[in-house]
Coordinates of N, CA and C and ligand atoms in Angstrom, one line a residue:
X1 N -2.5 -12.7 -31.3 CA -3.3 -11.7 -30.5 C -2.4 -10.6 -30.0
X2 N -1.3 -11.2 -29.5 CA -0.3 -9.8 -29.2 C -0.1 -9.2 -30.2
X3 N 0.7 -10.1 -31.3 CA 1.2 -9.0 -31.8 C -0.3 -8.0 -32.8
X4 N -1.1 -8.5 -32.7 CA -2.2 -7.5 -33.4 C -2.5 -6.3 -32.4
X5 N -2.3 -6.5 -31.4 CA -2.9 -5.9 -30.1 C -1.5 -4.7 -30.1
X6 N -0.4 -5.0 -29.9 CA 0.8 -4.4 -30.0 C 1.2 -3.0 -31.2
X7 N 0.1 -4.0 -32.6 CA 0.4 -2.8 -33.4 C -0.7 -1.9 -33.7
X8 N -1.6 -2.1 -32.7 CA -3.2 -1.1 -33.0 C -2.5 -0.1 -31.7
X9 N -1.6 -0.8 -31.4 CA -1.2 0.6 -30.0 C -0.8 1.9 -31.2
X10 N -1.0 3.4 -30.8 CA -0.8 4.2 -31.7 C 0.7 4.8 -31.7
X11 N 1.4 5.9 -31.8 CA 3.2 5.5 -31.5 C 2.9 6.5 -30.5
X12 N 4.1 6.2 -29.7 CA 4.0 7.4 -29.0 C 3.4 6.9 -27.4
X13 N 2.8 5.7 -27.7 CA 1.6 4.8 -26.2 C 2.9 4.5 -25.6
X14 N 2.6 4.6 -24.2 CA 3.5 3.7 -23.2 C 2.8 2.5 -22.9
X15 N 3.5 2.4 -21.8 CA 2.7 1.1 -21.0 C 1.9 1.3 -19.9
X16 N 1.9 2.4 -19.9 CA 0.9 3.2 -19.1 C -0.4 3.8 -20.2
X17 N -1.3 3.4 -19.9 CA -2.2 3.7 -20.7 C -2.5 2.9 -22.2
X18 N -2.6 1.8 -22.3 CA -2.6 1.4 -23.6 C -4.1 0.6 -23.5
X19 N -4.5 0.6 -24.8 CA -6.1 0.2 -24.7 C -6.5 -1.2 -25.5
X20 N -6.9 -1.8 -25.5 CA -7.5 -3.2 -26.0 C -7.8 -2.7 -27.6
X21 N -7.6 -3.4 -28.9 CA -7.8 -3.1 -29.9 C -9.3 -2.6 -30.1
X22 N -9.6 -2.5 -30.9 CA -11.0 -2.1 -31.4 C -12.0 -1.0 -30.6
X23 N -11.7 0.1 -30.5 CA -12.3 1.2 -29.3 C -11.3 2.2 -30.2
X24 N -10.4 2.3 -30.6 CA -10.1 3.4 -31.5 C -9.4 4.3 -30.2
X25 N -9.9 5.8 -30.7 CA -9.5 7.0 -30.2 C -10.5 7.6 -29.1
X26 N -12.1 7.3 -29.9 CA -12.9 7.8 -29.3 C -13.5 8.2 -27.8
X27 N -12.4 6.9 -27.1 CA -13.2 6.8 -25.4 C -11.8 7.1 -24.6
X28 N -10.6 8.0 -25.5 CA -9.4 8.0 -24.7 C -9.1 9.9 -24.6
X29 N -10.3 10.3 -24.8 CA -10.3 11.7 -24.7 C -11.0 12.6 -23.8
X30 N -11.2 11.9 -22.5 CA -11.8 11.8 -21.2 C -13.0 12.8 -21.7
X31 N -13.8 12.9 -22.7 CA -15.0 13.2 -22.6 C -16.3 13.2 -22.3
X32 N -17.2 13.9 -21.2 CA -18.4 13.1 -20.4 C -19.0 12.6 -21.6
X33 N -19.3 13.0 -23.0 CA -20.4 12.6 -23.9 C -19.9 11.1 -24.2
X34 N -19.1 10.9 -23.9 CA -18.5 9.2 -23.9 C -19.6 8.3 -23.1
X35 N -20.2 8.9 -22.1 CA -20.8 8.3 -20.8 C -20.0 8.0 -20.0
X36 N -21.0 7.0 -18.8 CA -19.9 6.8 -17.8 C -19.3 5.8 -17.8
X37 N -18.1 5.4 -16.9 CA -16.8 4.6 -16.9 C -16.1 4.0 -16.3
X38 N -17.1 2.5 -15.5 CA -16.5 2.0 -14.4 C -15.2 1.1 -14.7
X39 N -14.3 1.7 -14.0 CA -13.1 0.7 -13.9 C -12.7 -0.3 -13.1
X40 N -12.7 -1.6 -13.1 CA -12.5 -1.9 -12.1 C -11.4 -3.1 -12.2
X41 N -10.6 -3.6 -11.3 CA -9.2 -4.5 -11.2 C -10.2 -5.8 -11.2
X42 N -9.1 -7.0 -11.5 CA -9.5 -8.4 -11.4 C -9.7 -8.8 -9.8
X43 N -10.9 -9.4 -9.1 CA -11.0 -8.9 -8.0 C -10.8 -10.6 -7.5
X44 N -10.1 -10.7 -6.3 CA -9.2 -11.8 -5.6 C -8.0 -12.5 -6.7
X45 N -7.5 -12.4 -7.9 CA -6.7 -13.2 -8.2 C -5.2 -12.6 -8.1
X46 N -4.9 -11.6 -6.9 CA -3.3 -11.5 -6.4 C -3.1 -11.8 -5.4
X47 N -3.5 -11.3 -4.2 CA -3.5 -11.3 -3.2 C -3.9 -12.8 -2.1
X48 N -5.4 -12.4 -2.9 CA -6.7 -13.7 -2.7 C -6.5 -14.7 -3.6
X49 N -5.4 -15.2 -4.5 CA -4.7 -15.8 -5.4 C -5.9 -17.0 -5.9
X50 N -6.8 -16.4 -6.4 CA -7.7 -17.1 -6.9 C -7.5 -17.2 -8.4
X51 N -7.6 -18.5 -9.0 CA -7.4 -19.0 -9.9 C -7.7 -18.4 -11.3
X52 N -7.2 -18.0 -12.3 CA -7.0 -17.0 -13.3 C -7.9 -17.2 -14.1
X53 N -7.6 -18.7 -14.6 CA -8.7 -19.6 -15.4 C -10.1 -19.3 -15.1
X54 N -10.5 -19.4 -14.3 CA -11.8 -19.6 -13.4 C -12.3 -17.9 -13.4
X55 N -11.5 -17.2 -12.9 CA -11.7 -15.7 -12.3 C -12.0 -15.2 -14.0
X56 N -11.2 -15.4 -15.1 CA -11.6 -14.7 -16.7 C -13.0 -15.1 -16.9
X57 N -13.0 -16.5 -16.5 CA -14.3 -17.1 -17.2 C -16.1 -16.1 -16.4
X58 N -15.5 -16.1 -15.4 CA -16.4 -15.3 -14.3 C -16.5 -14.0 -14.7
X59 N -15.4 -13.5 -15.3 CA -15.6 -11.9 -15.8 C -16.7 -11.5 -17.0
X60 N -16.3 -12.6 -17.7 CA -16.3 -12.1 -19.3 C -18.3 -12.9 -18.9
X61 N -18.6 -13.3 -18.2 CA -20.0 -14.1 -18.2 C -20.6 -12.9 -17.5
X62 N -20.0 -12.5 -16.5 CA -20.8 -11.2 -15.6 C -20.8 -9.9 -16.4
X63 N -19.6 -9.5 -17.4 CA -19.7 -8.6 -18.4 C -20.8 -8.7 -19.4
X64 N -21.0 -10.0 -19.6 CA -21.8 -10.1 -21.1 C -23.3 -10.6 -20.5
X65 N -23.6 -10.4 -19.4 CA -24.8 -10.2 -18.6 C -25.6 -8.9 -18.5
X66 N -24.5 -8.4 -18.5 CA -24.3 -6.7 -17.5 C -24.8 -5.8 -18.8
X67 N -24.1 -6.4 -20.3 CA -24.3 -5.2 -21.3 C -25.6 -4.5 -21.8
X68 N -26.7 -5.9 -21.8 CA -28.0 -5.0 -22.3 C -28.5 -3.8 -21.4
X69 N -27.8 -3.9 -19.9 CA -28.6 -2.8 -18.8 C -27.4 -1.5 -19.0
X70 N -26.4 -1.2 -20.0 CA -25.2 -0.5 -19.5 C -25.8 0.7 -20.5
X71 N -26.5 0.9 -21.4 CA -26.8 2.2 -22.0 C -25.3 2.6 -22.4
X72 N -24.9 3.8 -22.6 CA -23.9 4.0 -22.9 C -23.1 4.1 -21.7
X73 N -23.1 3.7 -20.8 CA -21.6 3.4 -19.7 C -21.5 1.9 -20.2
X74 N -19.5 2.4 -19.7 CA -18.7 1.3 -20.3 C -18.0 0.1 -19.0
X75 N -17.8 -0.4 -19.4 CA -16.6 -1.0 -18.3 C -15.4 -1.2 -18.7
X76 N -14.3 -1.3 -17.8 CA -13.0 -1.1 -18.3 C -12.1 -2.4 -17.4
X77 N -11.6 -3.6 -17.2 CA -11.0 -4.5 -16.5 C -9.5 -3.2 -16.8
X78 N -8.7 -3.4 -15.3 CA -7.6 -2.2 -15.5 C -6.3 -3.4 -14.7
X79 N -5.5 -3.6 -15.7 CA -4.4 -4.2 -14.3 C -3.3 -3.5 -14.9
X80 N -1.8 -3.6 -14.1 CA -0.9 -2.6 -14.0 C 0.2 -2.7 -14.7
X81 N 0.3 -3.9 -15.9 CA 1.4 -4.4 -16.5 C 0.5 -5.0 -18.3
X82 N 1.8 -4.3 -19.1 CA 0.9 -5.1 -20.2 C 1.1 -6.4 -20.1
X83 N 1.9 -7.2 -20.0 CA 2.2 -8.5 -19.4 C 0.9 -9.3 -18.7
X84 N 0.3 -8.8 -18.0 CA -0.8 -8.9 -17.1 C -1.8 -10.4 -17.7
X85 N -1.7 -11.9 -17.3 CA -2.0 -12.7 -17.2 C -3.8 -13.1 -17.6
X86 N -4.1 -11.9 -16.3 CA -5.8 -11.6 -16.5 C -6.2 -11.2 -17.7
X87 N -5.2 -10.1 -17.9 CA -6.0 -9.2 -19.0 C -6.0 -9.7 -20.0
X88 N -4.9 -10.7 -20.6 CA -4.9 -11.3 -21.9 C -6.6 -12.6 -22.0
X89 N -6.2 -13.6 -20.6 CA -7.2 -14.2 -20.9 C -8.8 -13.6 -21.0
X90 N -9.1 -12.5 -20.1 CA -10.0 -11.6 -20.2 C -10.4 -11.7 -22.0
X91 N -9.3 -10.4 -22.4 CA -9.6 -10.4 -23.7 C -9.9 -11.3 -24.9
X92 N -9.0 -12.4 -24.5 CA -9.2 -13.4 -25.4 C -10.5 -14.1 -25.3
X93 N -11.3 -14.2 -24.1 CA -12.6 -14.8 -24.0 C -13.5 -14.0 -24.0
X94 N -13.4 -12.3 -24.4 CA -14.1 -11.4 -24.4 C -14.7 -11.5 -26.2
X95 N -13.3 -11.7 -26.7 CA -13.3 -11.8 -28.2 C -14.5 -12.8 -28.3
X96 N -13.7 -14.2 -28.1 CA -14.7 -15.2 -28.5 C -15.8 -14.8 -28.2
X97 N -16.5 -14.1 -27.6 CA -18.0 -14.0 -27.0 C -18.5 -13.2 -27.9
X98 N -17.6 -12.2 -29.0 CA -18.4 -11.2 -29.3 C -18.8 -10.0 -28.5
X99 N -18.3 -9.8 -26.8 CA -18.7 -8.8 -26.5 C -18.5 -7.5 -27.0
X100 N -18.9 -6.7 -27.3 CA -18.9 -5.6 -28.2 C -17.8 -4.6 -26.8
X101 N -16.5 -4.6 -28.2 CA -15.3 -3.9 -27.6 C -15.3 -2.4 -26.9
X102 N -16.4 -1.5 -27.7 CA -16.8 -0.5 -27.1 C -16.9 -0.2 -26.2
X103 N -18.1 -0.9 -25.6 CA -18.6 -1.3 -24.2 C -18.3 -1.8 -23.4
X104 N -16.9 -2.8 -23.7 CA -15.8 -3.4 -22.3 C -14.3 -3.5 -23.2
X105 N -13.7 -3.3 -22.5 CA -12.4 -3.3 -23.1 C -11.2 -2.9 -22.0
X106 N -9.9 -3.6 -21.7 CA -9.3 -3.8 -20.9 C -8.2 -2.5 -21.4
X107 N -7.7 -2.3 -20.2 CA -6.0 -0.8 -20.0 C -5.7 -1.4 -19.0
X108 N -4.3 -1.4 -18.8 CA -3.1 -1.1 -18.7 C -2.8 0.6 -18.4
X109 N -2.8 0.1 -16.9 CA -2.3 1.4 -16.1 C -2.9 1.2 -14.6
X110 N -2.4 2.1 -13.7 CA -2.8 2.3 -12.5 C -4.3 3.2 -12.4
X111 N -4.6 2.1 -12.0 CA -6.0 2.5 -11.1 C -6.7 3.9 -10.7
X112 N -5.4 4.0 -10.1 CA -5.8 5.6 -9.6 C -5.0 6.8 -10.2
X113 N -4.7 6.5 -11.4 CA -3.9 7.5 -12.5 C -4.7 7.4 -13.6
X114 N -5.5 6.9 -13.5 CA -6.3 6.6 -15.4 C -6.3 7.8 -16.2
X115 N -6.6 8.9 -15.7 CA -7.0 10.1 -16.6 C -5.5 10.9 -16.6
X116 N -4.9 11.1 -15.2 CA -3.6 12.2 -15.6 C -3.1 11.3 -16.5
X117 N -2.5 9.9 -16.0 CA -1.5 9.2 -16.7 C -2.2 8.6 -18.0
X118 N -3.1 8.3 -18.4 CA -4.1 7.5 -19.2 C -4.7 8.2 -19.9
X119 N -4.8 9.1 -19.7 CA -6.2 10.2 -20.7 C -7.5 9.4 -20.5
X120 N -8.1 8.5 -20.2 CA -9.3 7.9 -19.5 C -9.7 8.3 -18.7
X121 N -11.0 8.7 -18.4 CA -11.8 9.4 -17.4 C -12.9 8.5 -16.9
X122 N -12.4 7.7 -15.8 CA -13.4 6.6 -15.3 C -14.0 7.4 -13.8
X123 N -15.4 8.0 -14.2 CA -15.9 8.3 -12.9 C -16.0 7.6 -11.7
X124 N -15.8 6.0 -12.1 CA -16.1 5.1 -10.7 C -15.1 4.0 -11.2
X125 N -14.8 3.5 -10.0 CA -13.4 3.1 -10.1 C -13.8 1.9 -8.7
X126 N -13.5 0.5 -9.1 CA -13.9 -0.5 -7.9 C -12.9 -0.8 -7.2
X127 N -12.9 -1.4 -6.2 CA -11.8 -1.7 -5.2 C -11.6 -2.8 -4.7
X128 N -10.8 -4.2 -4.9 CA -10.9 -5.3 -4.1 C -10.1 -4.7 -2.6
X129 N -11.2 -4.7 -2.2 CA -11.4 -4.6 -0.8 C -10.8 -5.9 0.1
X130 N -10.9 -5.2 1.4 CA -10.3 -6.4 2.6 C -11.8 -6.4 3.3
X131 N -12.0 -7.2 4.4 CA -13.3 -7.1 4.8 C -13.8 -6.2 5.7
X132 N -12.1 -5.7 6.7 CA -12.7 -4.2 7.6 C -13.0 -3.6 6.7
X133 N -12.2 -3.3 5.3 CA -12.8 -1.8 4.2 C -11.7 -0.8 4.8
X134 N -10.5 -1.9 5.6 CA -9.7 -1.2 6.3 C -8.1 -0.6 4.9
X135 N -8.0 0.7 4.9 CA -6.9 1.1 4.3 C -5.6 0.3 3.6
X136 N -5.3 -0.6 5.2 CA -4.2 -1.3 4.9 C -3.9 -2.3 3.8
X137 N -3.0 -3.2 4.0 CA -3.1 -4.2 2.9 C -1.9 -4.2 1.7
X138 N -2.2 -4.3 1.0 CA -0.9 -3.8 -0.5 C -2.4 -4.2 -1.6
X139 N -1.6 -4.2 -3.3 CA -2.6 -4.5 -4.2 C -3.4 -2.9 -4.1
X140 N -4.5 -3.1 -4.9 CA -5.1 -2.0 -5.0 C -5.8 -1.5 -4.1
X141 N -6.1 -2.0 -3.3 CA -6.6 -1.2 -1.7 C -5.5 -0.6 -1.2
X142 N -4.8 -0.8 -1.6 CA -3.8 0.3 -0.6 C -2.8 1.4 -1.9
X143 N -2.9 1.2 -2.8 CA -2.6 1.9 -4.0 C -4.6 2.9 -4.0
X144 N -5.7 2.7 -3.8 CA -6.7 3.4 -3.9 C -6.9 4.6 -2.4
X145 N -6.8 4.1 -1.0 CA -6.8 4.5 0.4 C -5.8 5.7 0.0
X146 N -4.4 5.0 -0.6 CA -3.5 6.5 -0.5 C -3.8 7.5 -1.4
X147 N -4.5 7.2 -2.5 CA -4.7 8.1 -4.0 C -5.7 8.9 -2.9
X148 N -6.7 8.4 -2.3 CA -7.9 9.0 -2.0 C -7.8 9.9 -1.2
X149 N -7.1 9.8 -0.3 CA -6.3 10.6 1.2 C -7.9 10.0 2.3
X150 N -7.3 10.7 3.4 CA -8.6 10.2 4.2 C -9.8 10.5 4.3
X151 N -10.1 11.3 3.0 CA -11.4 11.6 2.7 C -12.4 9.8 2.6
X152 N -11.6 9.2 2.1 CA -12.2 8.3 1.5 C -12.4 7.4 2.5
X153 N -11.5 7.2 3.8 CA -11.7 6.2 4.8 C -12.7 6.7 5.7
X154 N -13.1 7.8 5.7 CA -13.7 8.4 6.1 C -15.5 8.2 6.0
X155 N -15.5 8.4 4.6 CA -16.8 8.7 3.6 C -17.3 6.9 3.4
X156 N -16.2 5.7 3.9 CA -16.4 4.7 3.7 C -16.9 3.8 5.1
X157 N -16.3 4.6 6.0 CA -16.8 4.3 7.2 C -18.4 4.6 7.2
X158 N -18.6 5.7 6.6 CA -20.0 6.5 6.8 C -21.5 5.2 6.8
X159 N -20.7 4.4 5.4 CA -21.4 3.3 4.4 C -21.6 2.1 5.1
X160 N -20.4 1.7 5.4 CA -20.5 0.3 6.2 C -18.7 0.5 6.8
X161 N -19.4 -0.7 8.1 CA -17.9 -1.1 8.9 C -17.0 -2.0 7.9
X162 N -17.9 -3.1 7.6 CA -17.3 -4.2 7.0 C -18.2 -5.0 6.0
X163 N -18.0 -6.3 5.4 CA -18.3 -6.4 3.8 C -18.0 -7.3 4.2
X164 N -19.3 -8.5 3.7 CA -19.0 -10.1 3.7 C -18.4 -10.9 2.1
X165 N -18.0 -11.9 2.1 CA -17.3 -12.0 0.9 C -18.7 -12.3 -0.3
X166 N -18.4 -11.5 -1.6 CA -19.2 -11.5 -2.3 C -20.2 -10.7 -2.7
X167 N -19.7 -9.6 -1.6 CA -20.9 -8.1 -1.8 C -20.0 -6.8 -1.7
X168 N -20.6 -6.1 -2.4 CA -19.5 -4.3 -2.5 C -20.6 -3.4 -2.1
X169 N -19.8 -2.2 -1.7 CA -20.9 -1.4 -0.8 C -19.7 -0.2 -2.0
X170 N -21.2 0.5 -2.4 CA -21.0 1.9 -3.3 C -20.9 2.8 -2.1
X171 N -19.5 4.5 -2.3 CA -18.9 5.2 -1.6 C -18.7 6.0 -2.5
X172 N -20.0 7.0 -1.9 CA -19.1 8.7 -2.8 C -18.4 9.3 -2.8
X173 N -17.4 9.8 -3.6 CA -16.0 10.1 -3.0 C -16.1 11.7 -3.0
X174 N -16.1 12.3 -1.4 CA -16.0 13.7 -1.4 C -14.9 14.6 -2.3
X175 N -15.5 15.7 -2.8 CA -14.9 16.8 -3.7 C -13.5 17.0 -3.5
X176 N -13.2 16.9 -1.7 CA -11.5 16.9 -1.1 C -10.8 16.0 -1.5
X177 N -11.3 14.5 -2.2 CA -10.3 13.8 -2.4 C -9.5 14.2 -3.1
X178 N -8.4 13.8 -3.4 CA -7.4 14.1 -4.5 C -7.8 13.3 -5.9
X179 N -8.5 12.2 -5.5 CA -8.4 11.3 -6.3 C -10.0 11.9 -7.1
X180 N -10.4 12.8 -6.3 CA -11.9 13.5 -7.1 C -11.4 14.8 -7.9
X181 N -10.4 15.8 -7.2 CA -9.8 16.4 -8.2 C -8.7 16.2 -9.3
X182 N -8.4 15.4 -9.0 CA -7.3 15.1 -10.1 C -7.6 14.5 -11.2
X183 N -8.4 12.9 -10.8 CA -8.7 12.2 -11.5 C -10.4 12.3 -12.0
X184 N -11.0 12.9 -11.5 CA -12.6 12.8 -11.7 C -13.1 11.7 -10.9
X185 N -12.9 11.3 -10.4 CA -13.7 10.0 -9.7 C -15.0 10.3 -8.4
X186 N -16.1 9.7 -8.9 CA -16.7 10.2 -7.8 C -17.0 9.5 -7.0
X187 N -17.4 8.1 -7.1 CA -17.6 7.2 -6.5 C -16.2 6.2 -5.9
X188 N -16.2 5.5 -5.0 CA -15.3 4.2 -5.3 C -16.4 3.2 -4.6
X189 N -16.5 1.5 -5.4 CA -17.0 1.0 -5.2 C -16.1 -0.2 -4.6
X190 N -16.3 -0.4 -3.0 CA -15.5 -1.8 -2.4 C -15.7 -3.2 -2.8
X191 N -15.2 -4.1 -3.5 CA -15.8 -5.1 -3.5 C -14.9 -6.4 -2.7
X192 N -15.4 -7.3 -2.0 CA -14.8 -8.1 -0.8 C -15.0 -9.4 -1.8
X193 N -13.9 -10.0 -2.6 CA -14.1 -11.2 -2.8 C -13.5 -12.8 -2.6
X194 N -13.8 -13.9 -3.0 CA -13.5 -15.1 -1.8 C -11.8 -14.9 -1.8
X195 N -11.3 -15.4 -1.3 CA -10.0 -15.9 -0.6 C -9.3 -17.1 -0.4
X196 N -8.3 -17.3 -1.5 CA -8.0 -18.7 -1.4 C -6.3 -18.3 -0.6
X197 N -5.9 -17.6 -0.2 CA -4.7 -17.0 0.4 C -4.8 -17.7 2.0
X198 N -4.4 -18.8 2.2 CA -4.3 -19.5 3.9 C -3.7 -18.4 4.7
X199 N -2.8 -17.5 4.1 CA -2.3 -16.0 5.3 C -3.8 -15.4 5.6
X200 N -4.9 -15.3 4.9 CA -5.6 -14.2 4.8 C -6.9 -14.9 5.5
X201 N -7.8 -13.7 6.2 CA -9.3 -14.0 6.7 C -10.2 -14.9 5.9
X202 N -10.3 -15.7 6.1 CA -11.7 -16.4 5.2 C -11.3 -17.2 4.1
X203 N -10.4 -17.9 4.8 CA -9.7 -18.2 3.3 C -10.4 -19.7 2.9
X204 N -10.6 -20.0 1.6 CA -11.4 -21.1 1.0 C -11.3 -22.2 1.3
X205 N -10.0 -22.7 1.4 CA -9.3 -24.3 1.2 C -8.9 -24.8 0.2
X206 N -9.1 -23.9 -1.4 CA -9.4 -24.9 -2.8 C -10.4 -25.0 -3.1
X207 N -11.7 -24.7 -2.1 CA -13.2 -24.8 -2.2 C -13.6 -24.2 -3.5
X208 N -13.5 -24.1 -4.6 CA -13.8 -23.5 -6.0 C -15.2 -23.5 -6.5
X209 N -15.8 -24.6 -5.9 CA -17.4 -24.8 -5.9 C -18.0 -23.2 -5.5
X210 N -17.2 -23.2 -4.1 CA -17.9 -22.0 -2.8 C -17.5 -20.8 -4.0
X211 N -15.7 -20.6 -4.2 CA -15.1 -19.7 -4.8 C -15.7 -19.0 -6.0
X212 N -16.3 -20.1 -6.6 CA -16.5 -19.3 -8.1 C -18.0 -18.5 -7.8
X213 N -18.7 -19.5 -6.8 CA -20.1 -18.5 -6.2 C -19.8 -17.4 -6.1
X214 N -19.1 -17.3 -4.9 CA -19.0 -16.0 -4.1 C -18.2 -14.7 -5.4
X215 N -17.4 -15.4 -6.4 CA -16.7 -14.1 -7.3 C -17.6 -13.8 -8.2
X216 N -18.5 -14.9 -8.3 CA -20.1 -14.7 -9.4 C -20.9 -13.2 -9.1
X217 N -21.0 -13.6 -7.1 CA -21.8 -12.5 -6.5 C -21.6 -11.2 -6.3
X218 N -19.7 -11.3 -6.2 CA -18.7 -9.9 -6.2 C -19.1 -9.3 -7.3
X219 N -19.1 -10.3 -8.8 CA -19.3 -9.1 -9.7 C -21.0 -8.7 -10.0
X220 N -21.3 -9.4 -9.8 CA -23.0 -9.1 -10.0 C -23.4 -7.7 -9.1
X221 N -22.5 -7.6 -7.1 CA -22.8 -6.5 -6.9 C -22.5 -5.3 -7.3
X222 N -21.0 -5.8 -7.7 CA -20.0 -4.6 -8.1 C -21.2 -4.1 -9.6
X223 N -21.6 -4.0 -10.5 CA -21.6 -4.1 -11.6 C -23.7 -3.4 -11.3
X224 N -24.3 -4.4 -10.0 CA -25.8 -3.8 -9.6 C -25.2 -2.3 -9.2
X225 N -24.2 -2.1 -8.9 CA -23.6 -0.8 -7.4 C -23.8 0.5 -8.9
X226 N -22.8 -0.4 -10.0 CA -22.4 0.9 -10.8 C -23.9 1.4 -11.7
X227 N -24.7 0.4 -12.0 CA -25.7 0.4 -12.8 C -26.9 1.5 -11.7
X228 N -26.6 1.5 -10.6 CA -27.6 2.0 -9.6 C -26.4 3.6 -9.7
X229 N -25.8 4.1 -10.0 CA -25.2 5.3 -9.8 C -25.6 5.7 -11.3
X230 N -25.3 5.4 -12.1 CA -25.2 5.9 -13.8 C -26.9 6.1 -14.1
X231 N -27.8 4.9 -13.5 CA -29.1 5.0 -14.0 C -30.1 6.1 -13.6
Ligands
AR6_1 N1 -4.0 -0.4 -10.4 C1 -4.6 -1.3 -11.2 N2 -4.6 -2.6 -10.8 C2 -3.9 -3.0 -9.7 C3 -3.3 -2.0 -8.9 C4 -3.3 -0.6 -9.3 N3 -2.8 0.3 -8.6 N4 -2.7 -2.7 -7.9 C5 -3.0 -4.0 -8.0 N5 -3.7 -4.2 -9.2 P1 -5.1 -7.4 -5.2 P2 -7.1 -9.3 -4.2 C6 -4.3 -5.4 -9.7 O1 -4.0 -8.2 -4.6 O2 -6.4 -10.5 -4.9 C7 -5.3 -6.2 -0.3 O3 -4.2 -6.3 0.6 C8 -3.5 -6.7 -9.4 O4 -2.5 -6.9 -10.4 O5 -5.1 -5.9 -5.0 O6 -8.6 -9.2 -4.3 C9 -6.6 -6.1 0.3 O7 -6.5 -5.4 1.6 C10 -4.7 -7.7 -9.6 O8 -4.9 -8.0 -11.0 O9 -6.6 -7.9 -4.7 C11 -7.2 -7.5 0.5 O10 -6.8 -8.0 1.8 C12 -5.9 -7.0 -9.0 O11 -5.5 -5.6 -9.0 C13 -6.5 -8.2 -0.6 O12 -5.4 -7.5 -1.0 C14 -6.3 -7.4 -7.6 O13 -5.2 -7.7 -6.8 C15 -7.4 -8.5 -1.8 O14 -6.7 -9.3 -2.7

């Protein structure tokens, strides 16, 4: 699988920006006739060190739920390393399913660079959130807060204070962001999911029963949020 994956890269690809086999050229030329293009990171398994195994299985079931309602918008799983643990098992249980590669397919690259750095033009872009929806943090909440400037803490406050685990709250991202002109993004969608991290608020125990619920519901909202903006 790598090395197939390795040589459908075209020359010239970094590691920034490289795309899941079978999607070609067509969806890397940030054009709107593409449709739209939610991106979003693997949500609790760095931080919220939720189990990898479990967390793929959860994606690739809420992806291949999601497809008959997506029309021509796509989804995109995004993590920051080709190396990336998620992404491989993602794909590899994406394959076996048959989900149609067009319509989901995993990159390699930063979140909030998709289009300069990537040539990918993802209008909505998800965020594993903390539960204030507060800036801080590390992981992609705090790689998104700084791309966005304080437009975005701002325009997120407007939405909600805070986010129980297992639900995302959709946030339009004003024209001032940086991350609106630079990158095209108009939305960012928060999503709060469970927490097996004992440093962190709310954290599970191991509870995996509770855990796989609540990452079930993260992506169902994440995924109802993007389906209610594109439709
Ligand atoms: N671009 C793309 N993917 C990224 C980026 C990026 N810039 N940064 C991280 N990832 P995490 P969690 C990937 O830890 O586990 C925060 O502190 C990363 O490799 O960001 O849900 C919040 O405030 C991983 O695959 O989220 C919360 O308190 C995925 O994004 C807490 O972390 C999620 O990693 C949430 O923890």
């Amino acid at each position: 699988k790598e090395t197939a994956s390795s040589l459908s890269h075209t020359a010239g690809e970094e590691v920034r920006g490289c795309q899941d086999p079978g999607v070609g050229s067509t969806s890397r030329n940030g054009s709107s006739s593409d449709g739209p293009i939610l991106a979003f990171p693997s949500i609790s398994t760095a931080d919220f060190q939720f189990d990898h195994e479990k967390a793929s299985d959860i994606i690739v079931e809420k992806v291949e739920e999601s497809m008959d309602k997506l029309g021509n918008a796509k989804l995109v799983l995004v993590d920051l390393t080709r190396g990336s643990k998620i992404l491989s098992l993602v794909r590899a249980k994406a394959a076996q399913k048959n989900i149609n590669p067009k319509k989901f397919f995993t990159f390699v690259g930063d979140i909030t660079k998709l289009y300069s750095e990537g040539g990918l033009r993802c209008t909505v872009i998800a965020n594993a959130a903390n539960w204030r929806l507060n800036p801080g943090g590390g992981g992609v909440n705090a790689a998104i807060f700084n791309a966005a400037g304080p437009a975005l803490e701002v325009a997120t406050k407007e939405q909600a204070k805070t986010l129980v685990p297992g639900s995302a709250v959709v946030v339009p991202l004003p024209a001032t962001s940086p991350l609106s002109s630079k990158e095209g993004v108009t939305h960012v969608i928060h999503v709060l999911g469970p927490n097996m991290n004992p440093h962190r608020p709310n954290c599970l125990d191991g509870d995996y029963v509770k855990g796989c619920h609540v990452l079930q519901k993260a992506y169902t909202s994440l995924f109802e949020g993007f389906l209610s903006i594109v439709s």
